[in-house]
Amino acid sequence: MRVEQNLICNHCSLCCTHCPYGNPMGDDYYPDCLDDGGERVIHIITGGEPLESKSLNSWIQALANAKSPFRIATAGFVPLRGWTNRLRSNPWFLGFNMGTDLLT
């Protein structure tokens, strides 16, 4: 089993000065082929801030269609309640990875 990071955007409105993605405007990247070659892969959806990305829904759908487990890496400043309620029934969602940038 391996873990693969998937950068889905290059922007984040938190704008931490040390972060290369600290810009409220940027690009969103959409999934193309998610063929893991038969190997079990856990995908980490990351960015910028993936919870602000217009492409997040496309990634969630593509990973569910591919039956690929995934986590979402977030700085934790976007409210999680709506996302948690929505993702709770997705059997491929493994939870959130929380960053510490918000604390600094």
Short mmCIF file of N, CA and C in Angstrom, two decimals:
data_model
loop_
_atom_site.label_atom_id
_atom_site.label_comp_id
_atom_site.label_asym_id
_atom_site.label_seq_id
_atom_site.Cartn_x
_atom_site.Cartn_y
_atom_site.Cartn_z
N MET A 1 0.85 -1.17 0.00
CA MET A 1 0.00 0.00 0.00
C MET A 1 0.90 1.24 0.00
N ARG A 2 0.47 2.24 -0.73
CA ARG A 2 1.20 3.50 -0.75
C ARG A 2 0.24 4.66 -0.55
N VAL A 3 0.81 5.79 -0.19
CA VAL A 3 0.04 7.02 -0.01
C VAL A 3 0.47 7.98 -1.11
N GLU A 4 -0.51 8.60 -1.75
CA GLU A 4 -0.24 9.54 -2.84
C GLU A 4 -0.92 10.86 -2.55
N GLN A 5 -0.15 11.95 -2.64
CA GLN A 5 -0.74 13.28 -2.48
C GLN A 5 -1.25 13.78 -3.82
N ASN A 6 -2.44 14.35 -3.80
CA ASN A 6 -3.04 14.92 -5.00
C ASN A 6 -3.30 16.40 -4.76
N LEU A 7 -2.48 17.26 -5.38
CA LEU A 7 -2.63 18.70 -5.28
C LEU A 7 -3.80 19.11 -6.15
N ILE A 8 -4.88 19.63 -5.54
CA ILE A 8 -6.08 19.95 -6.33
C ILE A 8 -6.26 21.45 -6.56
N CYS A 9 -5.44 22.27 -5.88
CA CYS A 9 -5.49 23.71 -6.11
C CYS A 9 -4.19 24.34 -5.61
N ASN A 10 -3.93 25.57 -6.06
CA ASN A 10 -2.71 26.26 -5.62
C ASN A 10 -3.04 27.58 -4.94
N HIS A 11 -4.16 27.61 -4.22
CA HIS A 11 -4.58 28.83 -3.54
C HIS A 11 -5.20 28.53 -2.18
N CYS A 12 -5.12 29.53 -1.30
CA CYS A 12 -5.68 29.41 0.05
C CYS A 12 -5.89 30.81 0.59
N SER A 13 -7.07 31.11 1.05
CA SER A 13 -7.39 32.45 1.53
C SER A 13 -6.83 32.75 2.92
N LEU A 14 -6.25 31.75 3.60
CA LEU A 14 -5.62 32.01 4.90
C LEU A 14 -4.37 32.88 4.73
N CYS A 15 -3.69 32.74 3.59
CA CYS A 15 -2.54 33.59 3.21
C CYS A 15 -1.42 33.60 4.24
N CYS A 16 -1.02 32.44 4.74
CA CYS A 16 0.13 32.37 5.63
C CYS A 16 1.36 32.87 4.87
N THR A 17 2.16 33.72 5.51
CA THR A 17 3.28 34.34 4.81
C THR A 17 4.35 33.34 4.39
N HIS A 18 4.50 32.23 5.10
CA HIS A 18 5.52 31.24 4.78
C HIS A 18 5.06 30.25 3.70
N CYS A 19 3.81 30.28 3.32
CA CYS A 19 3.25 29.26 2.44
C CYS A 19 3.28 29.69 0.97
N PRO A 20 3.74 28.81 0.08
CA PRO A 20 3.74 29.16 -1.35
C PRO A 20 2.34 29.24 -1.95
N TYR A 21 1.33 28.73 -1.24
CA TYR A 21 -0.05 28.75 -1.74
C TYR A 21 -0.88 29.83 -1.05
N GLY A 22 -0.23 30.72 -0.31
CA GLY A 22 -0.93 31.77 0.42
C GLY A 22 -1.41 32.89 -0.49
N ASN A 23 -2.42 32.59 -1.27
CA ASN A 23 -3.00 33.54 -2.21
C ASN A 23 -4.46 33.16 -2.38
N PRO A 24 -5.39 34.09 -2.21
CA PRO A 24 -6.81 33.72 -2.32
C PRO A 24 -7.25 33.38 -3.75
N MET A 25 -6.46 33.74 -4.73
CA MET A 25 -6.81 33.43 -6.13
C MET A 25 -5.77 32.46 -6.68
N GLY A 26 -6.21 31.57 -7.55
CA GLY A 26 -5.28 30.62 -8.15
C GLY A 26 -6.01 29.65 -9.04
N ASP A 27 -5.38 28.52 -9.28
CA ASP A 27 -5.91 27.50 -10.19
C ASP A 27 -6.46 26.31 -9.41
N ASP A 28 -7.47 25.68 -10.00
CA ASP A 28 -8.02 24.42 -9.50
C ASP A 28 -7.68 23.34 -10.51
N TYR A 29 -7.27 22.18 -10.01
CA TYR A 29 -6.87 21.08 -10.88
C TYR A 29 -7.89 19.95 -10.75
N TYR A 30 -8.30 19.43 -11.87
CA TYR A 30 -9.33 18.40 -11.91
C TYR A 30 -8.71 17.03 -12.18
N PRO A 31 -9.32 15.98 -11.63
CA PRO A 31 -8.75 14.65 -11.83
C PRO A 31 -8.89 14.19 -13.28
N ASP A 32 -7.88 13.49 -13.75
CA ASP A 32 -8.04 12.81 -15.02
C ASP A 32 -8.05 11.32 -14.69
N CYS A 33 -7.17 10.57 -15.13
CA CYS A 33 -7.17 9.12 -14.89
C CYS A 33 -6.67 8.81 -13.48
N LEU A 34 -7.43 8.05 -12.73
CA LEU A 34 -7.03 7.65 -11.38
C LEU A 34 -6.71 6.15 -11.34
N ASP A 35 -6.09 5.65 -12.36
CA ASP A 35 -5.73 4.23 -12.42
C ASP A 35 -4.54 3.98 -11.51
N ASP A 36 -4.74 3.23 -10.44
CA ASP A 36 -3.68 2.94 -9.49
C ASP A 36 -2.92 1.67 -9.86
N GLY A 37 -3.19 1.13 -11.05
CA GLY A 37 -2.47 -0.05 -11.52
C GLY A 37 -2.67 -1.28 -10.66
N GLY A 38 -3.82 -1.39 -10.01
CA GLY A 38 -4.10 -2.56 -9.18
C GLY A 38 -3.49 -2.47 -7.79
N GLU A 39 -2.66 -1.46 -7.54
CA GLU A 39 -2.04 -1.29 -6.23
C GLU A 39 -3.00 -0.53 -5.32
N ARG A 40 -3.02 -0.88 -4.05
CA ARG A 40 -3.87 -0.16 -3.10
C ARG A 40 -3.21 1.17 -2.75
N VAL A 41 -3.93 2.26 -2.97
CA VAL A 41 -3.40 3.59 -2.76
C VAL A 41 -4.39 4.38 -1.88
N ILE A 42 -3.85 5.08 -0.91
CA ILE A 42 -4.65 6.04 -0.14
C ILE A 42 -4.29 7.41 -0.68
N HIS A 43 -5.27 8.14 -1.16
CA HIS A 43 -5.06 9.47 -1.74
C HIS A 43 -5.25 10.52 -0.66
N ILE A 44 -4.30 11.45 -0.60
CA ILE A 44 -4.42 12.61 0.29
C ILE A 44 -4.72 13.81 -0.61
N ILE A 45 -5.92 14.34 -0.49
CA ILE A 45 -6.32 15.52 -1.27
C ILE A 45 -5.78 16.74 -0.55
N THR A 46 -4.95 17.50 -1.25
CA THR A 46 -4.28 18.63 -0.63
C THR A 46 -4.28 19.83 -1.55
N GLY A 47 -3.71 20.92 -1.11
CA GLY A 47 -3.65 22.13 -1.93
C GLY A 47 -2.51 23.00 -1.42
N GLY A 48 -2.75 24.15 -1.59
CA GLY A 48 -3.58 25.20 -1.12
C GLY A 48 -4.56 24.65 -0.07
N GLU A 49 -5.73 25.17 -0.10
CA GLU A 49 -6.79 24.71 0.80
C GLU A 49 -7.84 23.98 -0.03
N PRO A 50 -7.85 22.65 0.02
CA PRO A 50 -8.79 21.89 -0.81
C PRO A 50 -10.26 22.17 -0.51
N LEU A 51 -10.58 22.56 0.72
CA LEU A 51 -11.98 22.84 1.04
C LEU A 51 -12.47 24.14 0.39
N GLU A 52 -11.57 24.92 -0.20
CA GLU A 52 -11.94 26.12 -0.94
C GLU A 52 -11.89 25.89 -2.46
N SER A 53 -11.48 24.71 -2.89
CA SER A 53 -11.29 24.45 -4.31
C SER A 53 -12.59 24.08 -5.01
N LYS A 54 -12.79 24.65 -6.18
CA LYS A 54 -13.95 24.31 -7.00
C LYS A 54 -13.88 22.88 -7.52
N SER A 55 -12.69 22.29 -7.50
CA SER A 55 -12.52 20.94 -8.05
C SER A 55 -12.75 19.84 -7.01
N LEU A 56 -12.94 20.19 -5.74
CA LEU A 56 -13.05 19.16 -4.70
C LEU A 56 -14.17 18.16 -4.97
N ASN A 57 -15.34 18.63 -5.37
CA ASN A 57 -16.44 17.69 -5.65
C ASN A 57 -16.08 16.71 -6.76
N SER A 58 -15.37 17.18 -7.77
CA SER A 58 -14.95 16.29 -8.86
C SER A 58 -13.98 15.22 -8.35
N TRP A 59 -13.06 15.62 -7.47
CA TRP A 59 -12.13 14.66 -6.89
C TRP A 59 -12.85 13.62 -6.05
N ILE A 60 -13.78 14.07 -5.22
CA ILE A 60 -14.54 13.13 -4.37
C ILE A 60 -15.29 12.12 -5.23
N GLN A 61 -15.94 12.60 -6.28
CA GLN A 61 -16.68 11.70 -7.18
C GLN A 61 -15.75 10.74 -7.91
N ALA A 62 -14.63 11.25 -8.42
CA ALA A 62 -13.69 10.40 -9.15
C ALA A 62 -13.10 9.32 -8.25
N LEU A 63 -12.76 9.67 -7.02
CA LEU A 63 -12.20 8.69 -6.10
C LEU A 63 -13.24 7.66 -5.68
N ALA A 64 -14.48 8.09 -5.50
CA ALA A 64 -15.55 7.14 -5.18
C ALA A 64 -15.78 6.19 -6.35
N ASN A 65 -15.79 6.72 -7.56
CA ASN A 65 -15.97 5.87 -8.74
C ASN A 65 -14.85 4.86 -8.89
N ALA A 66 -13.62 5.26 -8.52
CA ALA A 66 -12.46 4.38 -8.61
C ALA A 66 -12.32 3.47 -7.38
N LYS A 67 -13.22 3.66 -6.41
CA LYS A 67 -13.18 2.90 -5.15
C LYS A 67 -11.82 3.05 -4.47
N SER A 68 -11.35 4.30 -4.43
CA SER A 68 -10.05 4.62 -3.84
C SER A 68 -10.25 5.35 -2.52
N PRO A 69 -9.65 4.86 -1.44
CA PRO A 69 -9.76 5.55 -0.16
C PRO A 69 -9.01 6.88 -0.20
N PHE A 70 -9.54 7.87 0.53
CA PHE A 70 -8.91 9.19 0.52
C PHE A 70 -9.10 9.91 1.84
N ARG A 71 -8.20 10.84 2.09
CA ARG A 71 -8.27 11.78 3.21
C ARG A 71 -8.17 13.18 2.62
N ILE A 72 -8.60 14.19 3.36
CA ILE A 72 -8.51 15.58 2.92
C ILE A 72 -7.60 16.31 3.90
N ALA A 73 -6.51 16.90 3.38
CA ALA A 73 -5.57 17.68 4.19
C ALA A 73 -6.04 19.13 4.20
N THR A 74 -6.26 19.67 5.37
CA THR A 74 -6.79 21.02 5.50
C THR A 74 -6.09 21.77 6.62
N ALA A 75 -6.04 23.09 6.49
CA ALA A 75 -5.47 23.92 7.55
C ALA A 75 -6.44 24.02 8.74
N GLY A 76 -7.70 23.72 8.52
CA GLY A 76 -8.66 23.68 9.62
C GLY A 76 -9.41 24.97 9.87
N PHE A 77 -9.28 25.95 9.00
CA PHE A 77 -10.00 27.20 9.23
C PHE A 77 -11.34 27.25 8.49
N VAL A 78 -11.57 26.34 7.57
CA VAL A 78 -12.87 26.24 6.89
C VAL A 78 -13.74 25.34 7.76
N PRO A 79 -14.96 25.76 8.11
CA PRO A 79 -15.83 24.92 8.95
C PRO A 79 -16.02 23.52 8.35
N LEU A 80 -15.83 22.52 9.18
CA LEU A 80 -15.87 21.13 8.72
C LEU A 80 -17.25 20.49 8.83
N ARG A 81 -18.17 21.08 9.59
CA ARG A 81 -19.46 20.43 9.85
C ARG A 81 -20.19 20.03 8.56
N GLY A 82 -20.31 20.93 7.62
CA GLY A 82 -21.00 20.60 6.38
C GLY A 82 -20.32 19.49 5.60
N TRP A 83 -18.99 19.55 5.55
CA TRP A 83 -18.24 18.52 4.85
C TRP A 83 -18.33 17.18 5.56
N THR A 84 -18.23 17.21 6.89
CA THR A 84 -18.31 15.97 7.66
C THR A 84 -19.66 15.30 7.46
N ASN A 85 -20.74 16.07 7.53
CA ASN A 85 -22.07 15.51 7.32
C ASN A 85 -22.20 14.91 5.93
N ARG A 86 -21.66 15.60 4.95
CA ARG A 86 -21.77 15.15 3.57
C ARG A 86 -20.91 13.92 3.28
N LEU A 87 -19.72 13.85 3.87
CA LEU A 87 -18.79 12.76 3.58
C LEU A 87 -18.97 11.54 4.47
N ARG A 88 -19.75 11.69 5.52
CA ARG A 88 -19.94 10.60 6.49
C ARG A 88 -20.40 9.30 5.82
N SER A 89 -21.24 9.41 4.81
CA SER A 89 -21.78 8.20 4.17
C SER A 89 -20.90 7.68 3.03
N ASN A 90 -19.80 8.38 2.73
CA ASN A 90 -18.90 7.94 1.67
C ASN A 90 -17.94 6.89 2.24
N PRO A 91 -18.04 5.64 1.79
CA PRO A 91 -17.22 4.58 2.38
C PRO A 91 -15.73 4.73 2.09
N TRP A 92 -15.36 5.59 1.16
CA TRP A 92 -13.95 5.77 0.77
C TRP A 92 -13.28 6.91 1.52
N PHE A 93 -14.06 7.72 2.23
CA PHE A 93 -13.52 8.85 2.98
C PHE A 93 -12.97 8.37 4.31
N LEU A 94 -11.68 8.64 4.56
CA LEU A 94 -11.01 8.17 5.77
C LEU A 94 -10.81 9.26 6.82
N GLY A 95 -11.20 10.49 6.52
CA GLY A 95 -11.10 11.56 7.49
C GLY A 95 -10.27 12.72 7.00
N PHE A 96 -9.99 13.64 7.92
CA PHE A 96 -9.24 14.85 7.61
C PHE A 96 -7.85 14.78 8.22
N ASN A 97 -6.87 15.31 7.51
CA ASN A 97 -5.54 15.57 8.06
C ASN A 97 -5.54 17.05 8.38
N MET A 98 -5.32 17.41 9.63
CA MET A 98 -5.36 18.81 10.05
C MET A 98 -3.96 19.36 10.15
N GLY A 99 -3.73 20.52 9.52
CA GLY A 99 -2.44 21.20 9.61
C GLY A 99 -2.38 22.09 10.84
N THR A 100 -1.20 22.62 11.09
CA THR A 100 -1.02 23.48 12.25
C THR A 100 -0.76 24.93 11.84
N ASP A 101 -0.83 25.25 10.57
CA ASP A 101 -0.57 26.61 10.11
C ASP A 101 -1.50 27.61 10.79
N LEU A 102 -2.71 27.22 11.06
CA LEU A 102 -3.68 28.11 11.68
C LEU A 102 -3.18 28.60 13.04
N LEU A 103 -2.40 27.78 13.73
CA LEU A 103 -1.90 28.15 15.05
C LEU A 103 -0.75 29.15 14.99
N THR A 104 -0.08 29.22 13.84
CA THR A 104 1.05 30.13 13.73
C THR A 104 0.65 31.35 12.98
#
